[in-house]
Short mmCIF file of C-alpha atoms in Angstrom, two decimals:
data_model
loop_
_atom_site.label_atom_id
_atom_site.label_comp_id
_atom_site.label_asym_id
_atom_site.label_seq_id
_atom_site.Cartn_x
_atom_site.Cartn_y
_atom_site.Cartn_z
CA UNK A 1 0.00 0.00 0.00
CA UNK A 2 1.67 3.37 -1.01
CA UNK A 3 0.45 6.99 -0.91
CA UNK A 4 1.23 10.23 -1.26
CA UNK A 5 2.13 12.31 2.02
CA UNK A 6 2.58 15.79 2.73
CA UNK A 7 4.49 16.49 6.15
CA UNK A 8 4.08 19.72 7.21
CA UNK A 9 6.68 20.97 10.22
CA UNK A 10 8.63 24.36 10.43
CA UNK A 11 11.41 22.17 12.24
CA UNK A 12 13.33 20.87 9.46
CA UNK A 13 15.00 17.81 11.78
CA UNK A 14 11.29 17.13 12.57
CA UNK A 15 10.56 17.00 8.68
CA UNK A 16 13.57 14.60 7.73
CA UNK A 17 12.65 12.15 10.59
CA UNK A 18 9.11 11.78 9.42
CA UNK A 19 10.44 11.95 5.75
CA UNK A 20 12.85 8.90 6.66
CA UNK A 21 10.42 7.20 8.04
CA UNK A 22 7.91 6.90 5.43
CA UNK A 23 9.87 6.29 2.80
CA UNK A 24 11.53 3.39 4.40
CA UNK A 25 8.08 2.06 3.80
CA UNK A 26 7.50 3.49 0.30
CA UNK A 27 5.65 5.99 0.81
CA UNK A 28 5.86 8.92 -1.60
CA UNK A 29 6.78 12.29 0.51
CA UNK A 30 6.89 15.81 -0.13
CA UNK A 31 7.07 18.70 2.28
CA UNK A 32 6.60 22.01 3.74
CA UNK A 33 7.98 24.02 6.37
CA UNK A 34 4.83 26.81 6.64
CA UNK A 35 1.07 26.53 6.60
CA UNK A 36 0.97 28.84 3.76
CA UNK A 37 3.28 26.70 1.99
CA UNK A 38 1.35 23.44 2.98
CA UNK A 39 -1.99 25.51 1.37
CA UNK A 40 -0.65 25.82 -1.91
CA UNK A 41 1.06 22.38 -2.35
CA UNK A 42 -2.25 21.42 -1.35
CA UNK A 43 -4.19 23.42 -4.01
CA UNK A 44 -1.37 22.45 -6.71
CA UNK A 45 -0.64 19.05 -5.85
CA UNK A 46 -2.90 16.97 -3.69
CA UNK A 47 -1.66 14.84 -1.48
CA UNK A 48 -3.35 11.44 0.03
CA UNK A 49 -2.36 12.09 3.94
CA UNK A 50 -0.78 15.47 5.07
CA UNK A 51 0.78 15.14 8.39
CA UNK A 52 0.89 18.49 10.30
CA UNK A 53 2.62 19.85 12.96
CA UNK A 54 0.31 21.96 15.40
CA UNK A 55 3.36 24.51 16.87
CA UNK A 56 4.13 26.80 13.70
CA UNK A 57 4.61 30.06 13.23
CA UNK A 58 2.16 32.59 11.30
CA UNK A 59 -0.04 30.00 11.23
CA UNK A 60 -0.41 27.31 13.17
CA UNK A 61 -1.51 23.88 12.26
CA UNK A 62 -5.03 23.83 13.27
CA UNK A 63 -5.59 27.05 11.35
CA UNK A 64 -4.36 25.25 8.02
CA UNK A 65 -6.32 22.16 9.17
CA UNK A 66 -9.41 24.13 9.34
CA UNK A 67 -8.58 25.92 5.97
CA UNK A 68 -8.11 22.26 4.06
CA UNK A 69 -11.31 21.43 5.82
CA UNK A 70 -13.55 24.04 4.77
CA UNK A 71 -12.80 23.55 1.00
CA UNK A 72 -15.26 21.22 -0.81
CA UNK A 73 -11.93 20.52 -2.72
CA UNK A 74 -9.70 19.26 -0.04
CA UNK A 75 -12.00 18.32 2.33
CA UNK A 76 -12.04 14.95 1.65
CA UNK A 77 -7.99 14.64 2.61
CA UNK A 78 -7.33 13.17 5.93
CA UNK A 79 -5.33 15.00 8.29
CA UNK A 80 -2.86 13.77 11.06
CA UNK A 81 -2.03 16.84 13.73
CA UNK A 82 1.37 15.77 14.94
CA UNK A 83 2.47 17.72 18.49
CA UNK A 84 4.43 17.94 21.09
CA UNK A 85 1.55 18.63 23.30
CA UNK A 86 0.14 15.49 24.85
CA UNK A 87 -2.80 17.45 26.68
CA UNK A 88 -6.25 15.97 25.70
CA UNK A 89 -7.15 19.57 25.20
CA UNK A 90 -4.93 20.02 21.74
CA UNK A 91 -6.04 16.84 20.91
CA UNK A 92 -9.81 18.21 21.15
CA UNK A 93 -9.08 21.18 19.37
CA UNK A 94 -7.37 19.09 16.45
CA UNK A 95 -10.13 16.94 15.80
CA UNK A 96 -12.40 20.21 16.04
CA UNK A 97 -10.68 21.59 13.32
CA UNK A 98 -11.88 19.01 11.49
CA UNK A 99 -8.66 16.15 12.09
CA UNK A 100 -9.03 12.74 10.97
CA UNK A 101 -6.30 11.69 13.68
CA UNK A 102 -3.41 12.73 15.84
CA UNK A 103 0.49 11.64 16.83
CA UNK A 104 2.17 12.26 20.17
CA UNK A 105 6.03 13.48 19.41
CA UNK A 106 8.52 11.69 19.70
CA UNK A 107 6.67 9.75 17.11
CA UNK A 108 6.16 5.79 17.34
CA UNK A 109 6.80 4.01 14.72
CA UNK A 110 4.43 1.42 14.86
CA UNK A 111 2.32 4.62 15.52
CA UNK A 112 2.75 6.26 12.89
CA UNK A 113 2.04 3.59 10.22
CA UNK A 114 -1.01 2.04 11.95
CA UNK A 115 -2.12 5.64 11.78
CA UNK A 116 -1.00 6.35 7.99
CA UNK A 117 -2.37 3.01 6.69
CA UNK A 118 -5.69 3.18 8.35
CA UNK A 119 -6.03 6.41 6.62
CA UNK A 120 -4.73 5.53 3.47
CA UNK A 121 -7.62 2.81 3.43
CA UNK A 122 -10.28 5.36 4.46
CA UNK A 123 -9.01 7.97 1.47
CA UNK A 124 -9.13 5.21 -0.92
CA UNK A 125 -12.78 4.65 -0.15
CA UNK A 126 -13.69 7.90 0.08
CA UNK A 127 -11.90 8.86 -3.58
CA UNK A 128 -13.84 5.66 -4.97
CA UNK A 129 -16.78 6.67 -3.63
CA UNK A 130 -16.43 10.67 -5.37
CA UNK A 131 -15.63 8.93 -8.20
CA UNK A 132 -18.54 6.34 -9.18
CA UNK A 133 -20.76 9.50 -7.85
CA UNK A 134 -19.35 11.77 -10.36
CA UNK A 135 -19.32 8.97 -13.15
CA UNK A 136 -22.83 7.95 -12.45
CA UNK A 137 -24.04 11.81 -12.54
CA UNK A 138 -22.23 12.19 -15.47
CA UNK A 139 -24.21 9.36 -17.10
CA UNK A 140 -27.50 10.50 -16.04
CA UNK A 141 -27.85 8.31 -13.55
CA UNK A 142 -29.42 10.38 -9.90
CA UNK A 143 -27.13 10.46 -6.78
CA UNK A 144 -28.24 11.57 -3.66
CA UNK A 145 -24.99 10.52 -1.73
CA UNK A 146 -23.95 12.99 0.66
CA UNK A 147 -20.52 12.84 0.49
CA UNK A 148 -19.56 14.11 4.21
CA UNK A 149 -20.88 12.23 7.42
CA UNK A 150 -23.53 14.11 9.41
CA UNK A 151 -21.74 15.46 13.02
CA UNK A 152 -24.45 14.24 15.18
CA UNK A 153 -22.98 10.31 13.60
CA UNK A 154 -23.66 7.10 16.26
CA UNK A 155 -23.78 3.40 15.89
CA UNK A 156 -23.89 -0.03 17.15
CA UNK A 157 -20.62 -0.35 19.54
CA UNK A 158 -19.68 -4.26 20.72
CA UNK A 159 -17.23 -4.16 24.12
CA UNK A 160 -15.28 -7.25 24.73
CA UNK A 161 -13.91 -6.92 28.39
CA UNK A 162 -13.48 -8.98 31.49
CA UNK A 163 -12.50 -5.62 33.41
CA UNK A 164 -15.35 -3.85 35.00
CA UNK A 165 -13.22 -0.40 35.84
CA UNK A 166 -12.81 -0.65 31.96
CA UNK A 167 -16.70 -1.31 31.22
CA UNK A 168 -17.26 1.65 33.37
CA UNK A 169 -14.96 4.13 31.39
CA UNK A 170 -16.36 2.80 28.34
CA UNK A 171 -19.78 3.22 29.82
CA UNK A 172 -19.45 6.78 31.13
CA UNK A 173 -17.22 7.76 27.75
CA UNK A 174 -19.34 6.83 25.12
CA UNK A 175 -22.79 7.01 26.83
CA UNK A 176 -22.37 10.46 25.96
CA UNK A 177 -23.64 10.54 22.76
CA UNK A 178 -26.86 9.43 22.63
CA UNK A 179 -26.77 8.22 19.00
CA UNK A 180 -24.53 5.13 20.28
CA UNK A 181 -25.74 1.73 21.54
CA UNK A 182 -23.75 -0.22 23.45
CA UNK A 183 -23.21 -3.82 23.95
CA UNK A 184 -21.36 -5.56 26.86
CA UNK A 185 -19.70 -8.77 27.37
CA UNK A 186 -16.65 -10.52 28.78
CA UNK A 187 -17.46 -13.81 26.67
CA UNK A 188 -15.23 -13.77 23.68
CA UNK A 189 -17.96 -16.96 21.79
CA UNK A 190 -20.83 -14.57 22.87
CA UNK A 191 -18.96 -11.34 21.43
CA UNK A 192 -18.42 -13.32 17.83
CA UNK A 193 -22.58 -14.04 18.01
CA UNK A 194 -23.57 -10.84 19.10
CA UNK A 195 -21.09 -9.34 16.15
CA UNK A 196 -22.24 -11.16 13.79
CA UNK A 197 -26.54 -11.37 14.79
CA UNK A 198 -26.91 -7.83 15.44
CA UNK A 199 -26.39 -4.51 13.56
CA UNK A 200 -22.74 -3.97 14.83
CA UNK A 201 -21.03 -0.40 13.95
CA UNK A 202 -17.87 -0.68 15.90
CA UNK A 203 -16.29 -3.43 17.81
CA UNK A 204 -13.96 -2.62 20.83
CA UNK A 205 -11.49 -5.58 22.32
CA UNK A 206 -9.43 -5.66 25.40
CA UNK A 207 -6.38 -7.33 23.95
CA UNK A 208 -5.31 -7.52 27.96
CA UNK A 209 -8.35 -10.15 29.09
CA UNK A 210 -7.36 -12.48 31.71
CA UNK A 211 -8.64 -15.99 30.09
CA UNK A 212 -8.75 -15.60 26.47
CA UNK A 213 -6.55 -14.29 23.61
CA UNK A 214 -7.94 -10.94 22.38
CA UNK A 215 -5.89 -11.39 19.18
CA UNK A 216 -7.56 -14.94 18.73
CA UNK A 217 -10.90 -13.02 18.26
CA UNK A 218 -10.14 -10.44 16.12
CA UNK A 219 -8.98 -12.74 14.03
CA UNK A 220 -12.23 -15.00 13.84
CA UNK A 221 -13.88 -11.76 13.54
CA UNK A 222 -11.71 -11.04 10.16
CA UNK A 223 -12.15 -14.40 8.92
CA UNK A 224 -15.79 -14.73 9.12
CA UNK A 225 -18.14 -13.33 6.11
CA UNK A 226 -20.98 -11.01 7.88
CA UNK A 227 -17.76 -9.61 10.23
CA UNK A 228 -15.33 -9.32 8.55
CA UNK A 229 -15.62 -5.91 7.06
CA UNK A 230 -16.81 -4.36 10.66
CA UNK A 231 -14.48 -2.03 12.04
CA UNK A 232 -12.57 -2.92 15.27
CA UNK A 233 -10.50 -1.17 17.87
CA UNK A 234 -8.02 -2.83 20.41
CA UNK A 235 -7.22 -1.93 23.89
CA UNK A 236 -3.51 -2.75 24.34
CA UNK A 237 -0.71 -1.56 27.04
CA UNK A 238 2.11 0.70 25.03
CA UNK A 239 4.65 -1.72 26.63
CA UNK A 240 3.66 -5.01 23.65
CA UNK A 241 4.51 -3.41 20.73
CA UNK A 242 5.02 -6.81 19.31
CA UNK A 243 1.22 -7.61 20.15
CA UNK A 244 0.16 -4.51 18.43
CA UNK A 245 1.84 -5.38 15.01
CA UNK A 246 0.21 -8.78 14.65
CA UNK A 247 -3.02 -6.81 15.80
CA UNK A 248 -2.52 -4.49 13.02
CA UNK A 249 -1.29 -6.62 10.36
CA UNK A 250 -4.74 -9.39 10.75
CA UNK A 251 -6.96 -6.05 9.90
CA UNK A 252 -7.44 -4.23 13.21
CA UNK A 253 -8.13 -0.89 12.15
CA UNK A 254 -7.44 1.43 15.43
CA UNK A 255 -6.04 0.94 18.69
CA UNK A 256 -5.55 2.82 21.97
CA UNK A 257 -3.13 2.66 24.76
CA UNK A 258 -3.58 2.22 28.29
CA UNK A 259 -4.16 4.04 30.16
CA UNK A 260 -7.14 5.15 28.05
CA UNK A 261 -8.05 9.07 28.29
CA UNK A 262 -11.93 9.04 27.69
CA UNK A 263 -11.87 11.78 25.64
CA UNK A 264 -9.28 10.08 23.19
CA UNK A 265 -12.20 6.83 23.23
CA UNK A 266 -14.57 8.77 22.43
CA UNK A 267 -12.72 10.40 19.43
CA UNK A 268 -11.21 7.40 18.11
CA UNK A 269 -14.75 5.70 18.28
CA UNK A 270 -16.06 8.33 16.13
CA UNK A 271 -13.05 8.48 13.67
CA UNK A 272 -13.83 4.58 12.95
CA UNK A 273 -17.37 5.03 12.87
CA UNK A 274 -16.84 7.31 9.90
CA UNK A 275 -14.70 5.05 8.22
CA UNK A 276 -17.77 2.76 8.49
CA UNK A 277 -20.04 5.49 7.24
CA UNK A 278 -17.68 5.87 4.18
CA UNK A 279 -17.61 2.14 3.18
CA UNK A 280 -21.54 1.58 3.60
CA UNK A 281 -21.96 4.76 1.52
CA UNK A 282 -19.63 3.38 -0.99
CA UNK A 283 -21.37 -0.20 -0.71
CA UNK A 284 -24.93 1.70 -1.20
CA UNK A 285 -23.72 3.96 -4.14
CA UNK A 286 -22.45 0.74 -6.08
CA UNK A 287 -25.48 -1.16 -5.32
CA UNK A 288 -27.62 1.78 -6.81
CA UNK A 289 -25.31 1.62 -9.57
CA UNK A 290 -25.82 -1.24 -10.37
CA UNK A 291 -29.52 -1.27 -9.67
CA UNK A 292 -29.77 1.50 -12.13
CA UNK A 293 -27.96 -0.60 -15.22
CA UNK A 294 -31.18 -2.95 -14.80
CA UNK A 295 -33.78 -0.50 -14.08
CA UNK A 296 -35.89 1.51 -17.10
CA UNK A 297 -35.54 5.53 -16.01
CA UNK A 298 -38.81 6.56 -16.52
CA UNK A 299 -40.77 3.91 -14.95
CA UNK A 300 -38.71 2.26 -12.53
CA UNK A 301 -39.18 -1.57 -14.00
CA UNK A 302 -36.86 -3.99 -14.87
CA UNK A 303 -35.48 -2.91 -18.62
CA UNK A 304 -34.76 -4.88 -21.30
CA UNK A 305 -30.82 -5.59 -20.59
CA UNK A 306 -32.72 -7.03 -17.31
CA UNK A 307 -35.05 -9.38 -19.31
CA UNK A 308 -32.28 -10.71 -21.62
CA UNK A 309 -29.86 -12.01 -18.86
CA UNK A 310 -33.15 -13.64 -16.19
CA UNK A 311 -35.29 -14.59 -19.05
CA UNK A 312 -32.51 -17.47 -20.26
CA UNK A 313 -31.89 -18.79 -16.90
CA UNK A 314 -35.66 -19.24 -15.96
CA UNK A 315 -36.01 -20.79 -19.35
CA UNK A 316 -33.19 -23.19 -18.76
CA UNK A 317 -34.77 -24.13 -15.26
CA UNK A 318 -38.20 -24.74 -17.22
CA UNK A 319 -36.68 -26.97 -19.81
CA UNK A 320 -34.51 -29.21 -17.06
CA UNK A 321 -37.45 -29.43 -14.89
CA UNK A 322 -39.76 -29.74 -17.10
CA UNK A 323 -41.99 -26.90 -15.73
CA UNK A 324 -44.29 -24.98 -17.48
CA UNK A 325 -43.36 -21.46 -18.41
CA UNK A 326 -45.73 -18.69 -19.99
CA UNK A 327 -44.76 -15.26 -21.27
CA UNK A 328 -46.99 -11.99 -21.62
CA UNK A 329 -46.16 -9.42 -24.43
CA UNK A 330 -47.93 -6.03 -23.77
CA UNK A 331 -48.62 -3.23 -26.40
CA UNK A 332 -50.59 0.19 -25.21
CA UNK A 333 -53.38 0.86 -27.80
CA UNK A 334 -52.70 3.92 -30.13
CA UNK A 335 -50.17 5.34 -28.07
CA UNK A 336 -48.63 7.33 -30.66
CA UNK A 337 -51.72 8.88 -30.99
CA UNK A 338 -51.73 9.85 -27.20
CA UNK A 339 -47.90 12.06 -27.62
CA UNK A 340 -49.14 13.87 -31.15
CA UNK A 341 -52.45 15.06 -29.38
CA UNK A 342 -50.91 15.36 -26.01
CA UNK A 343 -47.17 16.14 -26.44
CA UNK A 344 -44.85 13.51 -24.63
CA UNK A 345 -45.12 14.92 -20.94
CA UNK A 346 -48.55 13.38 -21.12
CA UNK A 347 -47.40 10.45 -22.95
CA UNK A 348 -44.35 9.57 -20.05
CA UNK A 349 -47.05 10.10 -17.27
CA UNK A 350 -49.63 7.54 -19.11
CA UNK A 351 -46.07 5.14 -18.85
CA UNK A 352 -45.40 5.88 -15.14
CA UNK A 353 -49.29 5.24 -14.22
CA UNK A 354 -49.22 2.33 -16.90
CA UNK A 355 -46.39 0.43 -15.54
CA UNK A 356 -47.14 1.23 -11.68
CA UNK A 357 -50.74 -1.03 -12.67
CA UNK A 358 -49.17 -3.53 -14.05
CA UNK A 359 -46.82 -3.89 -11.03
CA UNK A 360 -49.58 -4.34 -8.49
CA UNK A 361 -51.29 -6.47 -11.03
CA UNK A 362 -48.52 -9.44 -11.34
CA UNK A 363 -47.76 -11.95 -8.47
CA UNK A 364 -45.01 -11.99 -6.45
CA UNK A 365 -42.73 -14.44 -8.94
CA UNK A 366 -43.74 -12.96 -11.87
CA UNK A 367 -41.14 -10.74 -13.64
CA UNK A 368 -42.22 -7.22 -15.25
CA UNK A 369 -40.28 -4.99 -17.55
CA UNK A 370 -40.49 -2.23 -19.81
CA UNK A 371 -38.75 -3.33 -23.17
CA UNK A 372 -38.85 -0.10 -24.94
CA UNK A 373 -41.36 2.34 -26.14
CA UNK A 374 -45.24 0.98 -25.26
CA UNK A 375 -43.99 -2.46 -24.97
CA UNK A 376 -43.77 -4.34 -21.65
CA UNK A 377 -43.51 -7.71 -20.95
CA UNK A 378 -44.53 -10.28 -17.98
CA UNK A 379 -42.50 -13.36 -17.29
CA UNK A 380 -44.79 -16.21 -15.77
CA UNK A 381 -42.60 -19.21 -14.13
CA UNK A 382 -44.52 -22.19 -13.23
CA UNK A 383 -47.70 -21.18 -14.86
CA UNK A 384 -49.66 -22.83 -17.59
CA UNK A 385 -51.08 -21.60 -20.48
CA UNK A 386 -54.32 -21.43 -18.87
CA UNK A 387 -53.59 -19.62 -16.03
CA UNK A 388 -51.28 -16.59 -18.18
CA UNK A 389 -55.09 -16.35 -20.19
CA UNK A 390 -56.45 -15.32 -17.06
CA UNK A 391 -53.74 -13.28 -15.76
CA UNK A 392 -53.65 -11.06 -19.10
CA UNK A 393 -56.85 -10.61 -18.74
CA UNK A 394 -56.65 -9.28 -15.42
CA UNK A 395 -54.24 -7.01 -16.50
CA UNK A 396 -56.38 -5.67 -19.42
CA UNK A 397 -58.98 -4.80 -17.60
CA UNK A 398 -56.92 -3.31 -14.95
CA UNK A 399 -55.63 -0.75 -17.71
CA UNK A 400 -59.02 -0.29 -19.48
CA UNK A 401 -61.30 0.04 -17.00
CA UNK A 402 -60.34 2.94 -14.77
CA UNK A 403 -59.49 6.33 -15.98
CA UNK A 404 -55.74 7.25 -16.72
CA UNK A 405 -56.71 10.80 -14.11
CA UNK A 406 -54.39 13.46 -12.82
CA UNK A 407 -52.66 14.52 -16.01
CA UNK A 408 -51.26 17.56 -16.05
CA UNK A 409 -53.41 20.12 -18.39
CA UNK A 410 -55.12 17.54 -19.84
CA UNK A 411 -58.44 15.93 -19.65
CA UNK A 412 -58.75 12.03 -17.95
CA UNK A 413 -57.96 10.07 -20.59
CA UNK A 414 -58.79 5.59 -21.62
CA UNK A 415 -56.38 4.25 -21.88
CA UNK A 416 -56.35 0.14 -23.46
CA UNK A 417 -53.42 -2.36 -24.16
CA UNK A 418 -53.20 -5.77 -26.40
CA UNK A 419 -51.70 -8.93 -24.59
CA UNK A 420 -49.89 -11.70 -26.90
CA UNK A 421 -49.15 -14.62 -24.83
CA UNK A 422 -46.62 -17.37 -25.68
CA UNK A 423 -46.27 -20.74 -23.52
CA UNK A 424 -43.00 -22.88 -23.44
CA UNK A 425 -43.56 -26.43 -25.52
CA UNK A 426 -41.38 -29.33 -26.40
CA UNK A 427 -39.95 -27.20 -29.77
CA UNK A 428 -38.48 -24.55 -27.52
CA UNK A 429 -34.31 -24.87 -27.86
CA UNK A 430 -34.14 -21.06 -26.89
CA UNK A 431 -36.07 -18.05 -24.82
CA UNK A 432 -36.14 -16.19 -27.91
CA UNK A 433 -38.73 -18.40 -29.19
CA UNK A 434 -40.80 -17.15 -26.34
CA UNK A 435 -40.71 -13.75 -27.16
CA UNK A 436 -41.18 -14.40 -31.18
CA UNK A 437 -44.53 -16.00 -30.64
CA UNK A 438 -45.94 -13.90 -27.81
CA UNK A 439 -44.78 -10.87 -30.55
CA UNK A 440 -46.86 -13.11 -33.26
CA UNK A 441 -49.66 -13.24 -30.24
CA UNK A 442 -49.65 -9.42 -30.04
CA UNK A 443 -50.02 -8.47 -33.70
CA UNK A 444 -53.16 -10.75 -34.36
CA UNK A 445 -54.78 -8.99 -30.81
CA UNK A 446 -54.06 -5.70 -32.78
CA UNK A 447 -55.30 -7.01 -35.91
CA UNK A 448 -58.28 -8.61 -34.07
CA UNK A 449 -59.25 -4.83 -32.83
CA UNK A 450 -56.78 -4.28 -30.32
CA UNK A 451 -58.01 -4.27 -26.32
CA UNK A 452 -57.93 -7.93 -26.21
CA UNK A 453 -55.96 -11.07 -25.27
CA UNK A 454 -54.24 -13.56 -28.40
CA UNK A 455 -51.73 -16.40 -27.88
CA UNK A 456 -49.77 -17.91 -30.45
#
């Protein structure tokens, strides 16, 4: 994992150090020695992680943190406030100005990459995340991600630990926020249940419990499907720094030190919980995504690219099973006629009204889907030919016989539709032969006087 980092100090021996450092590890550094200096690399060439010293002169580093916070264009770059100050106070007013995270000097190593990586992990998401949401708005396709977490952000917070002075200070810490809901327990087998059966945020574990490995269950927690992804932060004494590196390198994603300052918990419980925020986000934005490659625009059915990939497989499970298999082809009546004496607007509302009927029309296993145009089609597994008669039917009368009402400067308007059905027989060798016949189906119910149900 590499990354670009920007470390910020106004003490040049501080700057080497960090410099050395990271790219011992391969990161790729640049520097500054002034906040004003740190501003315009900034502007002109954006790092991924800027570490930045607090005690500078002119302008100081939460100053320059709040600056690179308040633009929509840097926003999104975490920030590390390095001091010499280890008073929970600076550490307060760093994450205030809108820090991601913060180092003690002299810097730890293990420290400072735990803290580096984590962050390179989050900005990764994050930049994926601005970038499907620009490509998809660019496409047409309607975002509402909100790309920054909201301040007032809780969750679903797991505490392993056997020590009850520690369940306190977790207790009184967090309990704070009202937005959080804890869970308690000193049973390792009962933490991996409750992590994995409830809707778990944030998972805290003593690595310093008297009977059972700590280490042992973060790792079933990284190894198992519905947990693996979940967030978790270890409690661990400064003095095992060997403990902490196997911690790290199995996927913990935080850690504090003992002993723990509550107002340090309660940050670094919020700084994961927005790392969660930012991956479920991500998760939901590609799942739209995705949604939308299958969905029609207008109407909100399945579209035709939908249709072509489900339609085969459901075939294929009719053939092998030898299960019958019907398919509805559905034309609107005259609807060209409808957008020349209406316009279009007219014409789009008839589809929206159009397709929401036939939705509440089918049955739950039936498949709808707006092929193009006027034309929809209705997959029917397991039914007969028999049964799809009765169906269409159902369907046509749903369309015909209520009013299309509502439209916009225009009077309520009838509205009919022509059903061609098609059922799966011993000839079938491919789901296109579905869709010719139910397409032969439809043109005799328009040549037949259209309103009305043909099969083929």
């Amino acid at each position: 994992m590499s990354a670009r980092i920007l470390v910020v100090d106004d003490i040049l021996t501080n700057v080497k150090l960090l410099e050395a450092k990271l790219t011992a590890e391969y990161f790729d550094v640049y520097t500054a020695t002034s906040g004003q200096e740190a501003l315009d690399l900034v502007a002109s060439t954006p790092p991924d992680i800027i570490l930045l010293d607090v005690m500078m002169p002119h302008m100081d580093g939460f100053e320059v943190c709040r600056r690179i916070k308040s633009n929509p264009d840097t926003q999104h770059i975490p920030v590390i406030m390095v001091t010499a100050l280890d008073q929970t106070a600076d550490k307060l007013n760093g994450l205030a100005a809108g820090a991601d995270d913060f180092l003690t000097k002299p810097v730890n190593h293990i420290a400072l990459l735990a803290r580096v990586k984590s962050l390179v992990r989050l900005k990764m998401v994050v930049d994926e995340l601005r970038l499907r949401t620009t490509n998809n708005e660019a496409m047409g396709v309607p975002m509402d991600v909100v790309l920054q977490p909201p301040k007032s952000l809780g969750g679903n917070i797991l505490i392993v630990e056997d020590d009850q002075k520690m369940v306190d200070l977790f207790s009184n810490s967090l309990n704070n926020n009202e937005n959080h809901s804890l869970f308690f327990t000193s049973d390792p087998q009962e933490g991996l249940y409750l992590a994995s059966s409830e809707n778990i945020d944030l998972i805290i574990i003593s690595l310093n419990m008297d009977d059972f490995d700590g280490l042992r269950l973060c790792s079933q927690l990284k190894s198992m499907d519905k947990t693996r992804n979940l967030p978790i932060l270890v409690v661990i004494d400064d003095s095992n720094p060997q403990k902490l590196a196997r911690a790290l390198d199995m996927g913990v994603n935080d850690y504090i030190s003992h002993p723990v300052d509550s107002h340090e918990l309660y940050a670094r419980c919020l700084l994961s919980l927005k790392r969660k925020w930012y991956a479920d986000q991500l998760r939901n934005n590609l799942e739209l995504s995705m949604e939308m490659v299958v969905r029609d625009a207008l109407t909100g059915m399945f579209n035709r690219r939908y249709i072509d990939s489900n339609l085969k497989k459901i075939f294929i499970d009719a053939k092998n099973n030898n299960k019958p298999l019907s398919l509805l082809l559905l034309d609107i009546d005259r609807f060209k006629r409808v957008n020349d004496n209406y316009g279009h607007d007219i014409g789009d509302e008839i589809l929206i009204e159009f397709a929401s009927r036939i939705r509440a029309g089918v049955r739950g296993i039936d498949i709808a889907a707006r092929l193009g145009g006027e034309e929809f089609v209705v997959i029917l597994p397991d039914t007969d030919l028999e049964t799809a008669i009765n169906i269409a039917e159902r369907l046509r009368v749903i369309i015909c016989d209520e009013l299309f009402v509502n439209l916009p400067n225009c009077e309520d308007l009838t509205i009919s539709m022509s059903v061609g059905i098609s059922t799966l027989n011993n000839r079938d060798n491919k789901p296109e032969n579905l869709l010719k016949r139910a397409d032969l189906a439809l043109y005799k119910a328009k040549e037949g006087g259209r309103n009305r149900v043909d099969t083929y």
